[in-house]
Amino acid sequence: MCVDFEGMGMEKGHSELHLWVLNLNELVKSIDMLKNLLSKDEHERANRFAFVKDRNRFICFRGVLRCLLGRYMGQNPREVQIMYGEFGKPFLKQERIFFNVSHSHHMGLIGISRSDPLGVDIEQIRSFPEAQLLSEQFFSDREKRMIRQTQGDIKAFFRIWARKEAFIKALGRGLSQSLERFDVVDESGGWIEYIIDPQGSESYQVRDLSVDPDYSAALCFQGNGKPHIRMQTFLLKSFF
């Protein structure tokens, strides 16, 4: 079941980012197989969900994450040790592999890199009456102006939100990083490509991702380089 980085197209020392798109509704059909990969702590977390649909999606998402990390590391998925930082960002104890995860409704997104810290976010575009209120509370002045000028355009709201979430997840500081202290749009209302860490001098790149017409998704990673970005749909049959 395990192969090396060359087999996955990600060689050690190469600047490459892999993005995996998950359809959780499809993966639920294999929940029994994926459930067997989870740790004791993950089983306990799953059991705390009040609704079966949410519990099943969590199980499938974590099972797939373990499949992927195990494949990249050359380990049994059950043996992968996922740890958590001060602000809750997961990381690997055994090896220098950066990863980040996000899910919304039935879609999931996993980003993996050998070279750079990264953050990903995916948001279902949906009716959201609180969008205007939240933008006034959490967006920067530029972003608030865009939402006002577009009369609360819901696609613009979720595109901004996904970009901001991806950035703070790349930073790894959780909600300790104020959302209004950085911009993801420029003065003219265009979408920026680089963000400077508000608490430092490091530069981060932010990219929009075309995952599904009904979703906004974004990737953010540290540095000014141009890594090769490869996005693909996760198929369980390719791993077993």
PDB file of C-alpha atoms in Angstrom:
ATOM      1  CA  MET A   1       0.000   0.000   0.000  1.00  0.00           C
ATOM      2  CA  CYS A   2       2.866   2.429   0.731  1.00  0.00           C
ATOM      3  CA  VAL A   3       4.953   4.115  -1.937  1.00  0.00           C
ATOM      4  CA  ASP A   4       7.686   6.741  -1.845  1.00  0.00           C
ATOM      5  CA  PHE A   5       7.483  10.436  -2.733  1.00  0.00           C
ATOM      6  CA  GLU A   6       8.594   9.784  -6.279  1.00  0.00           C
ATOM      7  CA  GLY A   7       5.590   7.518  -6.684  1.00  0.00           C
ATOM      8  CA  MET A   8       3.279  10.330  -5.612  1.00  0.00           C
ATOM      9  CA  GLY A   9       5.074  12.903  -7.755  1.00  0.00           C
ATOM     10  CA  MET A  10       6.465  14.806  -4.731  1.00  0.00           C
ATOM     11  CA  GLU A  11      10.195  14.321  -4.324  1.00  0.00           C
ATOM     12  CA  LYS A  12      12.062  15.340  -1.196  1.00  0.00           C
ATOM     13  CA  GLY A  13      13.566  18.790  -1.504  1.00  0.00           C
ATOM     14  CA  HIS A  14      11.281  19.821  -4.386  1.00  0.00           C
ATOM     15  CA  SER A  15       8.889  22.766  -4.049  1.00  0.00           C
ATOM     16  CA  GLU A  16       5.549  21.205  -4.788  1.00  0.00           C
ATOM     17  CA  LEU A  17       2.044  21.488  -3.368  1.00  0.00           C
ATOM     18  CA  HIS A  18      -0.562  18.772  -3.673  1.00  0.00           C
ATOM     19  CA  LEU A  19      -4.257  19.496  -3.280  1.00  0.00           C
ATOM     20  CA  TRP A  20      -6.773  16.705  -2.844  1.00  0.00           C
ATOM     21  CA  VAL A  21     -10.499  17.299  -3.388  1.00  0.00           C
ATOM     22  CA  LEU A  22     -12.920  15.041  -1.515  1.00  0.00           C
ATOM     23  CA  ASN A  23     -16.586  14.277  -2.123  1.00  0.00           C
ATOM     24  CA  LEU A  24     -17.679  13.203   1.355  1.00  0.00           C
ATOM     25  CA  ASN A  25     -21.053  11.938   0.159  1.00  0.00           C
ATOM     26  CA  GLU A  26     -19.263   9.412  -2.054  1.00  0.00           C
ATOM     27  CA  LEU A  27     -16.770   8.452   0.633  1.00  0.00           C
ATOM     28  CA  VAL A  28     -19.535   7.667   3.143  1.00  0.00           C
ATOM     29  CA  LYS A  29     -20.185   4.538   1.082  1.00  0.00           C
ATOM     30  CA  SER A  30     -16.810   3.261   2.356  1.00  0.00           C
ATOM     31  CA  ILE A  31     -17.173   4.480   5.928  1.00  0.00           C
ATOM     32  CA  ASP A  32     -16.545   1.074   7.532  1.00  0.00           C
ATOM     33  CA  MET A  33     -13.147   0.810   5.838  1.00  0.00           C
ATOM     34  CA  LEU A  34     -12.171   4.397   6.704  1.00  0.00           C
ATOM     35  CA  LYS A  35     -13.403   4.115  10.287  1.00  0.00           C
ATOM     36  CA  ASN A  36     -10.904   1.334  10.957  1.00  0.00           C
ATOM     37  CA  LEU A  37      -8.024   3.740  10.237  1.00  0.00           C
ATOM     38  CA  LEU A  38      -8.889   6.246  12.981  1.00  0.00           C
ATOM     39  CA  SER A  39      -7.086   6.637  16.291  1.00  0.00           C
ATOM     40  CA  LYS A  40      -8.776   6.259  19.668  1.00  0.00           C
ATOM     41  CA  ASP A  41      -8.895  10.042  20.043  1.00  0.00           C
ATOM     42  CA  GLU A  42     -10.515  10.429  16.619  1.00  0.00           C
ATOM     43  CA  HIS A  43     -13.148   7.811  17.476  1.00  0.00           C
ATOM     44  CA  GLU A  44     -13.941   9.773  20.637  1.00  0.00           C
ATOM     45  CA  ARG A  45     -14.215  13.017  18.675  1.00  0.00           C
ATOM     46  CA  ALA A  46     -16.526  11.352  16.159  1.00  0.00           C
ATOM     47  CA  ASN A  47     -18.821  10.113  18.905  1.00  0.00           C
ATOM     48  CA  ARG A  48     -19.274  13.668  20.193  1.00  0.00           C
ATOM     49  CA  PHE A  49     -21.110  14.760  17.048  1.00  0.00           C
ATOM     50  CA  ALA A  50     -24.838  15.124  17.676  1.00  0.00           C
ATOM     51  CA  PHE A  51     -25.885  14.342  14.100  1.00  0.00           C
ATOM     52  CA  VAL A  52     -25.051  11.139  12.226  1.00  0.00           C
ATOM     53  CA  LYS A  53     -24.362  12.986   8.960  1.00  0.00           C
ATOM     54  CA  ASP A  54     -21.741  15.190  10.614  1.00  0.00           C
ATOM     55  CA  ARG A  55     -20.204  12.217  12.414  1.00  0.00           C
ATOM     56  CA  ASN A  56     -19.919  10.202   9.203  1.00  0.00           C
ATOM     57  CA  ARG A  57     -18.335  13.087   7.302  1.00  0.00           C
ATOM     58  CA  PHE A  58     -15.760  13.559  10.061  1.00  0.00           C
ATOM     59  CA  ILE A  59     -14.897   9.844  10.015  1.00  0.00           C
ATOM     60  CA  CYS A  60     -14.479   9.830   6.241  1.00  0.00           C
ATOM     61  CA  PHE A  61     -12.431  13.025   6.213  1.00  0.00           C
ATOM     62  CA  ARG A  62     -10.009  11.832   8.883  1.00  0.00           C
ATOM     63  CA  GLY A  63      -9.756   8.394   7.317  1.00  0.00           C
ATOM     64  CA  VAL A  64      -8.783   9.917   3.964  1.00  0.00           C
ATOM     65  CA  LEU A  65      -6.285  12.247   5.655  1.00  0.00           C
ATOM     66  CA  ARG A  66      -4.624   9.210   7.224  1.00  0.00           C
ATOM     67  CA  CYS A  67      -4.596   7.403   3.869  1.00  0.00           C
ATOM     68  CA  LEU A  68      -2.827  10.322   2.235  1.00  0.00           C
ATOM     69  CA  LEU A  69      -0.320  11.028   4.991  1.00  0.00           C
ATOM     70  CA  GLY A  70       0.465   7.348   5.319  1.00  0.00           C
ATOM     71  CA  ARG A  71       1.116   7.086   1.599  1.00  0.00           C
ATOM     72  CA  TYR A  72       3.423  10.129   1.539  1.00  0.00           C
ATOM     73  CA  MET A  73       5.325   8.916   4.613  1.00  0.00           C
ATOM     74  CA  GLY A  74       5.464   5.260   3.629  1.00  0.00           C
ATOM     75  CA  GLN A  75       3.608   4.217   6.784  1.00  0.00           C
ATOM     76  CA  ASN A  76       0.472   2.350   7.730  1.00  0.00           C
ATOM     77  CA  PRO A  77      -2.291   5.004   8.014  1.00  0.00           C
ATOM     78  CA  ARG A  78      -3.144   3.773  11.524  1.00  0.00           C
ATOM     79  CA  GLU A  79       0.422   4.533  12.677  1.00  0.00           C
ATOM     80  CA  VAL A  80       0.475   8.182  11.574  1.00  0.00           C
ATOM     81  CA  GLN A  81       0.783  10.391  14.672  1.00  0.00           C
ATOM     82  CA  ILE A  82      -1.119  13.644  14.212  1.00  0.00           C
ATOM     83  CA  MET A  83      -0.278  16.259  16.838  1.00  0.00           C
ATOM     84  CA  TYR A  84      -1.756  19.708  17.535  1.00  0.00           C
ATOM     85  CA  GLY A  85      -0.006  23.035  18.023  1.00  0.00           C
ATOM     86  CA  GLU A  86      -0.752  25.775  20.530  1.00  0.00           C
ATOM     87  CA  PHE A  87      -3.614  27.146  18.436  1.00  0.00           C
ATOM     88  CA  GLY A  88      -4.983  23.798  17.309  1.00  0.00           C
ATOM     89  CA  LYS A  89      -3.236  23.456  13.944  1.00  0.00           C
ATOM     90  CA  PRO A  90      -2.431  19.785  13.253  1.00  0.00           C
ATOM     91  CA  PHE A  91       1.083  18.671  12.398  1.00  0.00           C
ATOM     92  CA  LEU A  92       3.083  15.462  12.072  1.00  0.00           C
ATOM     93  CA  LYS A  93       5.384  14.319  14.833  1.00  0.00           C
ATOM     94  CA  GLN A  94       7.505  11.989  12.741  1.00  0.00           C
ATOM     95  CA  GLU A  95       8.366  13.876   9.560  1.00  0.00           C
ATOM     96  CA  ARG A  96       8.673  17.302   7.938  1.00  0.00           C
ATOM     97  CA  ILE A  97       5.496  17.323   5.908  1.00  0.00           C
ATOM     98  CA  PHE A  98       3.168  20.307   6.069  1.00  0.00           C
ATOM     99  CA  PHE A  99      -0.558  19.776   5.617  1.00  0.00           C
ATOM    100  CA  ASN A 100      -3.840  21.561   6.154  1.00  0.00           C
ATOM    101  CA  VAL A 101      -7.479  20.585   5.812  1.00  0.00           C
ATOM    102  CA  SER A 102     -10.900  22.139   5.299  1.00  0.00           C
ATOM    103  CA  HIS A 103     -14.422  20.952   4.584  1.00  0.00           C
ATOM    104  CA  SER A 104     -17.814  22.516   3.954  1.00  0.00           C
ATOM    105  CA  HIS A 105     -21.077  20.637   3.475  1.00  0.00           C
ATOM    106  CA  HIS A 106     -20.124  17.543   1.423  1.00  0.00           C
ATOM    107  CA  MET A 107     -16.837  18.804  -0.055  1.00  0.00           C
ATOM    108  CA  GLY A 108     -13.394  18.539   1.532  1.00  0.00           C
ATOM    109  CA  LEU A 109      -9.952  19.855   0.678  1.00  0.00           C
ATOM    110  CA  ILE A 110      -6.524  18.640   1.859  1.00  0.00           C
ATOM    111  CA  GLY A 111      -3.264  20.437   1.063  1.00  0.00           C
ATOM    112  CA  ILE A 112       0.143  18.763   1.469  1.00  0.00           C
ATOM    113  CA  SER A 113       3.644  20.183   1.016  1.00  0.00           C
ATOM    114  CA  ARG A 114       7.218  19.078   1.667  1.00  0.00           C
ATOM    115  CA  SER A 115       8.644  22.600   1.678  1.00  0.00           C
ATOM    116  CA  ASP A 116       6.244  25.306   2.916  1.00  0.00           C
ATOM    117  CA  PRO A 117       3.642  25.862   5.648  1.00  0.00           C
ATOM    118  CA  LEU A 118       0.251  26.191   3.977  1.00  0.00           C
ATOM    119  CA  GLY A 119      -3.409  26.803   4.643  1.00  0.00           C
ATOM    120  CA  VAL A 120      -6.499  25.807   2.674  1.00  0.00           C
ATOM    121  CA  ASP A 121     -10.143  26.707   2.984  1.00  0.00           C
ATOM    122  CA  ILE A 122     -13.319  25.725   1.169  1.00  0.00           C
ATOM    123  CA  GLU A 123     -16.745  27.320   1.631  1.00  0.00           C
ATOM    124  CA  GLN A 124     -20.073  26.337   0.144  1.00  0.00           C
ATOM    125  CA  ILE A 125     -21.669  29.346  -1.569  1.00  0.00           C
ATOM    126  CA  ARG A 126     -25.100  29.533   0.004  1.00  0.00           C
ATOM    127  CA  SER A 127     -27.733  31.911   1.261  1.00  0.00           C
ATOM    128  CA  PHE A 128     -26.250  33.596   4.315  1.00  0.00           C
ATOM    129  CA  PRO A 129     -28.302  36.445   5.831  1.00  0.00           C
ATOM    130  CA  GLU A 130     -25.523  37.312   8.301  1.00  0.00           C
ATOM    131  CA  ALA A 131     -22.955  37.967   5.548  1.00  0.00           C
ATOM    132  CA  GLN A 132     -23.285  41.752   5.637  1.00  0.00           C
ATOM    133  CA  LEU A 133     -23.066  41.852   9.432  1.00  0.00           C
ATOM    134  CA  LEU A 134     -20.026  39.572   9.548  1.00  0.00           C
ATOM    135  CA  SER A 135     -18.221  41.547   6.873  1.00  0.00           C
ATOM    136  CA  GLU A 136     -18.691  44.734   8.910  1.00  0.00           C
ATOM    137  CA  GLN A 137     -17.336  42.985  12.008  1.00  0.00           C
ATOM    138  CA  PHE A 138     -14.382  41.053  10.582  1.00  0.00           C
ATOM    139  CA  PHE A 139     -13.339  42.395   7.167  1.00  0.00           C
ATOM    140  CA  SER A 140     -10.769  45.111   6.471  1.00  0.00           C
ATOM    141  CA  ASP A 141     -11.882  48.530   5.232  1.00  0.00           C
ATOM    142  CA  ARG A 142     -11.102  47.591   1.620  1.00  0.00           C
ATOM    143  CA  GLU A 143     -13.084  44.374   1.898  1.00  0.00           C
ATOM    144  CA  LYS A 144     -16.033  46.095   3.561  1.00  0.00           C
ATOM    145  CA  ARG A 145     -16.072  48.612   0.713  1.00  0.00           C
ATOM    146  CA  MET A 146     -16.167  45.803  -1.856  1.00  0.00           C
ATOM    147  CA  ILE A 147     -19.121  44.122  -0.129  1.00  0.00           C
ATOM    148  CA  ARG A 148     -20.996  47.419   0.051  1.00  0.00           C
ATOM    149  CA  GLN A 149     -20.292  48.235  -3.598  1.00  0.00           C
ATOM    150  CA  THR A 150     -21.489  44.801  -4.710  1.00  0.00           C
ATOM    151  CA  GLN A 151     -24.589  45.149  -2.500  1.00  0.00           C
ATOM    152  CA  GLY A 152     -23.663  42.161  -0.409  1.00  0.00           C
ATOM    153  CA  ASP A 153     -22.776  39.858  -3.289  1.00  0.00           C
ATOM    154  CA  ILE A 154     -22.634  36.428  -1.666  1.00  0.00           C
ATOM    155  CA  LYS A 155     -19.973  35.069  -4.037  1.00  0.00           C
ATOM    156  CA  ALA A 156     -17.671  37.985  -3.208  1.00  0.00           C
ATOM    157  CA  PHE A 157     -18.289  37.421   0.512  1.00  0.00           C
ATOM    158  CA  PHE A 158     -17.337  33.739   0.428  1.00  0.00           C
ATOM    159  CA  ARG A 159     -14.345  34.386  -1.841  1.00  0.00           C
ATOM    160  CA  ILE A 160     -13.011  36.921   0.679  1.00  0.00           C
ATOM    161  CA  TRP A 161     -13.797  34.597   3.587  1.00  0.00           C
ATOM    162  CA  ALA A 162     -12.037  31.589   2.014  1.00  0.00           C
ATOM    163  CA  ARG A 163      -8.932  33.687   1.256  1.00  0.00           C
ATOM    164  CA  LYS A 164      -8.754  35.091   4.784  1.00  0.00           C
ATOM    165  CA  GLU A 165      -9.271  31.682   6.382  1.00  0.00           C
ATOM    166  CA  ALA A 166      -6.554  30.114   4.214  1.00  0.00           C
ATOM    167  CA  PHE A 167      -4.123  32.850   5.278  1.00  0.00           C
ATOM    168  CA  ILE A 168      -4.693  32.576   9.020  1.00  0.00           C
ATOM    169  CA  LYS A 169      -4.492  28.786   8.744  1.00  0.00           C
ATOM    170  CA  ALA A 170      -1.147  29.100   6.965  1.00  0.00           C
ATOM    171  CA  LEU A 171       0.042  31.330   9.825  1.00  0.00           C
ATOM    172  CA  GLY A 172      -1.107  28.728  12.353  1.00  0.00           C
ATOM    173  CA  ARG A 173      -2.222  31.247  14.976  1.00  0.00           C
ATOM    174  CA  GLY A 174      -5.927  30.481  14.962  1.00  0.00           C
ATOM    175  CA  LEU A 175      -8.317  33.238  15.968  1.00  0.00           C
ATOM    176  CA  SER A 176      -5.510  35.102  17.745  1.00  0.00           C
ATOM    177  CA  GLN A 177      -4.849  36.668  14.327  1.00  0.00           C
ATOM    178  CA  SER A 178      -7.394  39.465  13.736  1.00  0.00           C
ATOM    179  CA  LEU A 179      -9.117  39.123  10.380  1.00  0.00           C
ATOM    180  CA  GLU A 180      -9.447  42.876   9.845  1.00  0.00           C
ATOM    181  CA  ARG A 181      -5.680  43.479  10.126  1.00  0.00           C
ATOM    182  CA  PHE A 182      -4.883  42.258   6.609  1.00  0.00           C
ATOM    183  CA  ASP A 183      -6.372  42.633   3.116  1.00  0.00           C
ATOM    184  CA  VAL A 184      -7.116  40.076   0.414  1.00  0.00           C
ATOM    185  CA  VAL A 185      -8.227  42.776  -2.071  1.00  0.00           C
ATOM    186  CA  ASP A 186      -6.353  45.868  -3.259  1.00  0.00           C
ATOM    187  CA  GLU A 187      -7.448  49.525  -3.316  1.00  0.00           C
ATOM    188  CA  SER A 188      -9.128  49.152  -6.703  1.00  0.00           C
ATOM    189  CA  GLY A 189     -11.084  46.070  -5.639  1.00  0.00           C
ATOM    190  CA  GLY A 190      -8.822  43.555  -7.355  1.00  0.00           C
ATOM    191  CA  TRP A 191      -7.729  40.272  -5.810  1.00  0.00           C
ATOM    192  CA  ILE A 192      -4.197  40.429  -4.398  1.00  0.00           C
ATOM    193  CA  GLU A 193      -1.651  37.608  -4.696  1.00  0.00           C
ATOM    194  CA  TYR A 194       0.660  38.416  -1.769  1.00  0.00           C
ATOM    195  CA  ILE A 195      -0.030  39.118   1.914  1.00  0.00           C
ATOM    196  CA  ILE A 196       2.561  40.234   4.473  1.00  0.00           C
ATOM    197  CA  ASP A 197       2.304  38.701   7.932  1.00  0.00           C
ATOM    198  CA  PRO A 198       0.799  41.470  10.144  1.00  0.00           C
ATOM    199  CA  GLN A 199       3.004  40.331  13.029  1.00  0.00           C
ATOM    200  CA  GLY A 200       6.209  39.874  11.032  1.00  0.00           C
ATOM    201  CA  SER A 201       7.809  40.379   7.630  1.00  0.00           C
ATOM    202  CA  GLU A 202       7.174  37.033   5.933  1.00  0.00           C
ATOM    203  CA  SER A 203       5.337  37.061   2.620  1.00  0.00           C
ATOM    204  CA  TYR A 204       2.532  34.651   1.785  1.00  0.00           C
ATOM    205  CA  GLN A 205       0.895  33.884  -1.542  1.00  0.00           C
ATOM    206  CA  VAL A 206      -2.832  33.397  -1.834  1.00  0.00           C
ATOM    207  CA  ARG A 207      -4.484  31.611  -4.769  1.00  0.00           C
ATOM    208  CA  ASP A 208      -8.122  31.024  -5.615  1.00  0.00           C
ATOM    209  CA  LEU A 209      -8.979  27.412  -6.455  1.00  0.00           C
ATOM    210  CA  SER A 210     -11.556  26.121  -8.936  1.00  0.00           C
ATOM    211  CA  VAL A 211     -12.963  23.158  -7.049  1.00  0.00           C
ATOM    212  CA  ASP A 212     -16.700  23.283  -7.767  1.00  0.00           C
ATOM    213  CA  PRO A 213     -19.053  25.994  -9.154  1.00  0.00           C
ATOM    214  CA  ASP A 214     -20.985  26.009  -5.862  1.00  0.00           C
ATOM    215  CA  TYR A 215     -17.895  26.492  -3.679  1.00  0.00           C
ATOM    216  CA  SER A 216     -15.226  29.115  -3.030  1.00  0.00           C
ATOM    217  CA  ALA A 217     -11.808  27.734  -2.163  1.00  0.00           C
ATOM    218  CA  ALA A 218      -8.359  29.195  -1.546  1.00  0.00           C
ATOM    219  CA  LEU A 219      -4.774  28.137  -0.951  1.00  0.00           C
ATOM    220  CA  CYS A 220      -2.166  30.161   0.941  1.00  0.00           C
ATOM    221  CA  PHE A 221       1.521  29.314   1.361  1.00  0.00           C
ATOM    222  CA  GLN A 222       4.666  30.979   2.642  1.00  0.00           C
ATOM    223  CA  GLY A 223       7.366  32.404   0.385  1.00  0.00           C
ATOM    224  CA  ASN A 224       7.830  34.103  -2.971  1.00  0.00           C
ATOM    225  CA  GLY A 225       8.651  31.002  -4.990  1.00  0.00           C
ATOM    226  CA  LYS A 226       6.554  29.374  -7.668  1.00  0.00           C
ATOM    227  CA  PRO A 227       5.890  25.807  -6.516  1.00  0.00           C
ATOM    228  CA  HIS A 228       4.213  23.369  -8.837  1.00  0.00           C
ATOM    229  CA  ILE A 229       0.605  23.027  -7.682  1.00  0.00           C
ATOM    230  CA  ARG A 230      -1.165  19.784  -8.475  1.00  0.00           C
ATOM    231  CA  MET A 231      -4.876  19.348  -7.702  1.00  0.00           C
ATOM    232  CA  GLN A 232      -6.721  16.083  -8.056  1.00  0.00           C
ATOM    233  CA  THR A 233      -9.825  14.295  -6.824  1.00  0.00           C
ATOM    234  CA  PHE A 234      -9.279  11.652  -4.154  1.00  0.00           C
ATOM    235  CA  LEU A 235     -10.388   8.181  -5.233  1.00  0.00           C
ATOM    236  CA  LEU A 236     -10.323   5.547  -2.510  1.00  0.00           C
ATOM    237  CA  LYS A 237      -9.868   2.694  -4.968  1.00  0.00           C
ATOM    238  CA  SER A 238      -6.450   4.116  -5.870  1.00  0.00           C
ATOM    239  CA  PHE A 239      -5.237   3.462  -2.316  1.00  0.00           C
ATOM    240  CA  PHE A 240      -6.533  -0.046  -1.666  1.00  0.00           C
TER     241      PHE A 240
END
